[in-house]
Amino acid sequence: MAADSAPMNLTHHFLIAMPGMEDKTFNRSVVYLCEHSERGALGLVINKPSDINLKVLFEKIELHLARPELGEAPVFQGGPVQTERGFVLHEPVFTQAEKPEESVYASTMTIPGGLEMTTSKDVLEALATGAGPRKVLVSLGYSAWGEGQLESELAENSWLTVGADPAVIFDTPVEQRYDKALMLLGLEAWKLSPDAGHA
């Protein structure tokens, strides 16, 4: 099999919406791709806060959040699929050296590149006690693309892609994440044409 026919894999990359993106869900969005294979792709929008914060979310699920620094953090709109389900993107709980065979949580996807995404409630229960991962992004819903769908959107110049930098997810103010992600490519938003171009 020739190297140039190897399937594209954008796991642990950012998708950055081009300025011409009409879709309200994805306009000016940065999506962190948790998984990408020939079967499709799954990711979380990291710069679209919802109107509730973690304190409110924890009250809704009847947990007391023992980490006040997280209380004001927004819950994100991760995408249009399963918007009633929570997805927690977080730093690994263990370093590679001390990592146990099984994940600490019931349902965790380990993302090559260093992050983890957990969908089971036990990660929230850990946060509630003051434990759990130090850096987290909680979203409701996720973004998904079927087989070949993301590749065709990339071919239409709907998205820019760049290797993900966790600092953009966890250490950058929400309103700066789009521009910071573009800066990883050496670009600035005002330099991009709103018209998806075709050469």
Short mmCIF file of C-alpha atoms in Angstrom, two decimals, residues 42-141:
data_model
loop_
_atom_site.label_atom_id
_atom_site.label_comp_id
_atom_site.label_asym_id
_atom_site.label_seq_id
_atom_site.Cartn_x
_atom_site.Cartn_y
_atom_site.Cartn_z
CA LEU A 42 -15.83 12.40 16.73
CA GLY A 43 -14.92 15.66 18.43
CA LEU A 44 -15.92 18.33 20.91
CA VAL A 45 -16.36 22.04 20.20
CA ILE A 46 -14.10 23.78 22.74
CA ASN A 47 -15.13 27.42 22.30
CA LYS A 48 -18.94 27.52 22.43
CA PRO A 49 -20.04 27.90 26.06
CA SER A 50 -23.63 27.10 26.95
CA ASP A 51 -25.62 29.30 29.33
CA ILE A 52 -24.92 27.09 32.35
CA ASN A 53 -21.76 26.68 34.40
CA LEU A 54 -20.38 23.63 36.20
CA LYS A 55 -21.89 24.66 39.55
CA VAL A 56 -25.39 24.60 37.99
CA LEU A 57 -24.68 21.32 36.16
CA PHE A 58 -23.54 19.65 39.39
CA GLU A 59 -26.67 20.90 41.20
CA LYS A 60 -28.82 19.39 38.42
CA ILE A 61 -27.20 15.98 38.90
CA GLU A 62 -27.40 16.38 42.68
CA LEU A 63 -23.68 16.56 43.34
CA HIS A 64 -21.94 19.23 45.39
CA LEU A 65 -18.86 20.55 43.57
CA ALA A 66 -16.03 20.68 46.10
CA ARG A 67 -13.70 22.52 43.72
CA PRO A 68 -14.77 26.17 43.76
CA GLU A 69 -12.28 27.09 41.02
CA LEU A 70 -14.35 24.97 38.61
CA GLY A 71 -17.77 26.30 39.61
CA GLU A 72 -17.82 29.29 37.28
CA ALA A 73 -16.36 27.36 34.32
CA PRO A 74 -18.92 27.10 31.53
CA VAL A 75 -20.41 23.85 30.29
CA PHE A 76 -19.69 23.76 26.55
CA GLN A 77 -21.92 22.93 23.60
CA GLY A 78 -19.77 20.10 22.30
CA GLY A 79 -21.84 19.58 19.19
CA PRO A 80 -25.31 18.73 17.92
CA VAL A 81 -25.28 14.98 18.75
CA GLN A 82 -26.62 13.63 22.10
CA THR A 83 -26.90 17.11 23.62
CA GLU A 84 -28.32 15.68 26.87
CA ARG A 85 -25.17 13.61 27.52
CA GLY A 86 -22.05 14.88 29.25
CA PHE A 87 -18.56 14.50 27.84
CA VAL A 88 -15.55 15.34 29.98
CA LEU A 89 -12.31 16.10 28.17
CA HIS A 90 -9.44 16.01 30.66
CA GLU A 91 -5.77 15.54 31.28
CA PRO A 92 -4.74 11.98 32.06
CA VAL A 93 -5.26 11.12 35.71
CA PHE A 94 -2.02 9.14 35.81
CA THR A 95 1.35 9.67 34.16
CA GLN A 96 2.34 7.01 31.63
CA ALA A 97 4.67 5.39 34.19
CA GLU A 98 2.01 4.84 36.84
CA LYS A 99 -0.94 4.29 34.51
CA PRO A 100 -2.99 1.24 35.54
CA GLU A 101 -4.13 -1.31 32.94
CA GLU A 102 -7.76 -0.23 33.27
CA SER A 103 -8.99 3.35 33.19
CA VAL A 104 -9.89 4.89 36.53
CA TYR A 105 -13.37 5.67 35.20
CA ALA A 106 -15.98 3.32 33.79
CA SER A 107 -16.01 4.81 30.30
CA THR A 108 -12.87 6.61 29.17
CA MET A 109 -11.38 6.98 25.71
CA THR A 110 -7.62 7.48 25.77
CA ILE A 111 -6.70 9.82 22.93
CA PRO A 112 -3.29 9.32 21.33
CA GLY A 113 -1.53 12.59 22.04
CA GLY A 114 -2.20 12.70 25.74
CA LEU A 115 -5.78 13.61 26.63
CA GLU A 116 -8.70 11.47 27.74
CA MET A 117 -12.46 11.78 27.27
CA THR A 118 -14.77 10.27 29.86
CA THR A 119 -18.52 9.85 29.45
CA SER A 120 -19.35 8.07 32.71
CA LYS A 121 -20.70 9.95 35.73
CA ASP A 122 -17.90 8.70 38.01
CA VAL A 123 -15.52 11.40 36.72
CA LEU A 124 -18.03 14.04 37.86
CA GLU A 125 -18.39 12.27 41.21
CA ALA A 126 -14.59 12.42 41.58
CA LEU A 127 -14.60 16.16 40.78
CA ALA A 128 -17.40 16.64 43.30
CA THR A 129 -15.20 15.26 46.08
CA GLY A 130 -12.34 17.57 45.13
CA ALA A 131 -10.41 14.82 43.33
CA GLY A 132 -10.42 13.87 39.67
CA PRO A 133 -8.40 15.35 36.83
CA ARG A 134 -6.95 18.82 37.42
CA LYS A 135 -7.80 20.29 34.02
CA VAL A 136 -11.22 19.54 32.55
CA LEU A 137 -13.59 20.75 29.86
CA VAL A 138 -17.18 19.55 30.27
CA SER A 139 -19.51 19.58 27.29
CA LEU A 140 -23.02 18.50 26.54
CA GLY A 141 -23.22 16.82 23.17
#
